[in-house]
Amino acid sequence: MSSAAETGRPRGRPRTQDDTDRRGQLLAEARRQFAARGFAAASVRSIAREVGVDPSLIHHYFGDKQQLLVASLDLPVDPPARIRTVLQGGLADLGQRIILTFLDTWDPHREAFATLIRTNSSDAHGGPARGLVDDVLVSGLAERLAGPDARLRAAQIGSMVLGLGMMRYVLQVEPLASASAQDVAQSHGAAVQWLVDGH
Amino acid sequence: MSSAAETGRPRGRPRTQDDTDRRGQLLAEARRQFAARGFAAASVRSIAREVGVDPSLIHHYFGDKQQLLVASLDLPVDPPARIRTVLQGGLADLGQRIILTFLDTWDPHREAFATLIRTNSSDAHGGPARGLVDDVLVSGLAERLAGPDARLRAAQIGSMVLGLGMMRYVLQVEPLASASAQDVAQSHGAAVQWLVDGH
């Protein structure tokens, strides 16, 4: 699957100057609302209203709210799509699949991940990327896990994925920055699996 | 132990205007070299030389290089001292002790941790705080763990500690931000223990 197909850009590619303006205005307003209110509180309806267009235009250009978030972050990959796919599999080896998918997604785009974290961390409210971690990864995991503390364990797993990205792509601490995805996933995935299983 | 005693400030507290100037100059030069070269490459000798004083004055004011790093970061706690203490105990419950110590250290200083991460992440070279993670936590752990992949597992444990701090103090994702230290340490510590044991 090509990067363009994955992020759904062909569908939203503007064809006229007017399209370009409105698409850019919607992305700017989405970035503003995701940063100011967070992913959950921001709404497709209010973003459309501020720009003065019908909400259906957002669906036409970008798809759903998660896809609008991805478009507003200008990422080279579609993390929500990857997360949905990994969560569809069984629970028995979910820990390892999460880590392998994470590394497979971001190893080719290390600089993009580092930029995302820097933008995110410099924002007092966590920035728009907070939505990716909290509302996509942690929420998706919490629905999939069993047990009364599923949401806490999902957040702990999210923290392990985030920390791995910080060390490998942002701080680039060796040998974790250069180790093979397979070596990292074997031990890291097993530790994550401990939280999946909820001992 | 009071925060002032822990960070060793009384020893380094300047008593004259001349002391204040030199102490400030040394801290500024230390911050500059840690950021530009990283903790390992920066040296007490070269920091002293740039300021035009004898290296013994750095030892007099701050102690060793790790203590100079802590002073240059202006932290309310002394993470290297905490890490040394936690590593002195046995390996059997090290995972849980690492997480409990981390939370005990930073829960009262959440904002300071967030500031440290933001300063760190916005710097293309990882910033001076990179030294805390790589040269203090990961290096200390690697010496303590057994096995040929000790350094990789130490870096993975470091990433789990860092990710926990990101989620709890920076992104403040619930319920991880508000959960009791005991609840977090129980499951998170067990996952970390998996890497300590090196299955």
Short mmCIF file of N, CA and C in Angstrom, two decimals, chain A residues 1 6 66-67 70 77-88 101 136:
data_model
loop_
_atom_site.label_atom_id
_atom_site.label_comp_id
_atom_site.label_asym_id
_atom_site.label_seq_id
_atom_site.Cartn_x
_atom_site.Cartn_y
_atom_site.Cartn_z
N MET A 1 0.85 -1.20 0.00
CA MET A 1 0.00 0.00 0.00
C MET A 1 0.88 1.25 0.00
N GLU A 6 -2.46 5.25 1.57
CA GLU A 6 -2.70 4.98 2.98
C GLU A 6 -3.27 6.20 3.70
N GLN A 66 -10.57 10.86 13.00
CA GLN A 66 -9.20 10.34 13.14
C GLN A 66 -8.38 10.63 11.89
N GLN A 67 -9.02 10.49 10.73
CA GLN A 67 -8.30 10.76 9.48
C GLN A 67 -8.00 12.26 9.33
N VAL A 70 -4.91 12.85 11.45
CA VAL A 70 -3.70 12.42 10.73
C VAL A 70 -3.34 13.44 9.65
N VAL A 77 2.54 8.41 7.34
CA VAL A 77 1.84 7.14 7.51
C VAL A 77 0.52 7.39 8.21
N ASP A 78 -0.33 6.38 8.29
CA ASP A 78 -1.63 6.50 8.92
C ASP A 78 -1.66 5.61 10.17
N PRO A 79 -1.18 6.12 11.31
CA PRO A 79 -1.12 5.29 12.52
C PRO A 79 -2.47 4.69 12.92
N PRO A 80 -3.60 5.43 12.84
CA PRO A 80 -4.87 4.80 13.23
C PRO A 80 -5.19 3.55 12.42
N ALA A 81 -4.89 3.58 11.13
CA ALA A 81 -5.15 2.41 10.29
C ALA A 81 -4.28 1.24 10.73
N ARG A 82 -2.99 1.53 11.03
CA ARG A 82 -2.08 0.48 11.50
C ARG A 82 -2.57 -0.11 12.83
N ILE A 83 -3.01 0.77 13.73
CA ILE A 83 -3.46 0.33 15.05
C ILE A 83 -4.71 -0.54 14.93
N ARG A 84 -5.64 -0.11 14.09
CA ARG A 84 -6.86 -0.91 13.89
C ARG A 84 -6.51 -2.32 13.41
N THR A 85 -5.57 -2.38 12.46
CA THR A 85 -5.18 -3.68 11.91
C THR A 85 -4.55 -4.57 12.98
N VAL A 86 -3.65 -4.01 13.79
CA VAL A 86 -2.94 -4.82 14.78
C VAL A 86 -3.90 -5.29 15.87
N LEU A 87 -4.92 -4.49 16.17
CA LEU A 87 -5.88 -4.87 17.22
C LEU A 87 -6.87 -5.93 16.75
N GLN A 88 -6.96 -6.11 15.41
CA GLN A 88 -7.89 -7.11 14.89
C GLN A 88 -7.41 -8.54 15.14
N THR A 101 4.72 -3.68 14.72
CA THR A 101 3.98 -2.75 13.87
C THR A 101 4.47 -1.32 14.09
N VAL A 136 -6.50 7.25 20.12
CA VAL A 136 -6.42 6.20 19.11
C VAL A 136 -5.79 4.94 19.71
#
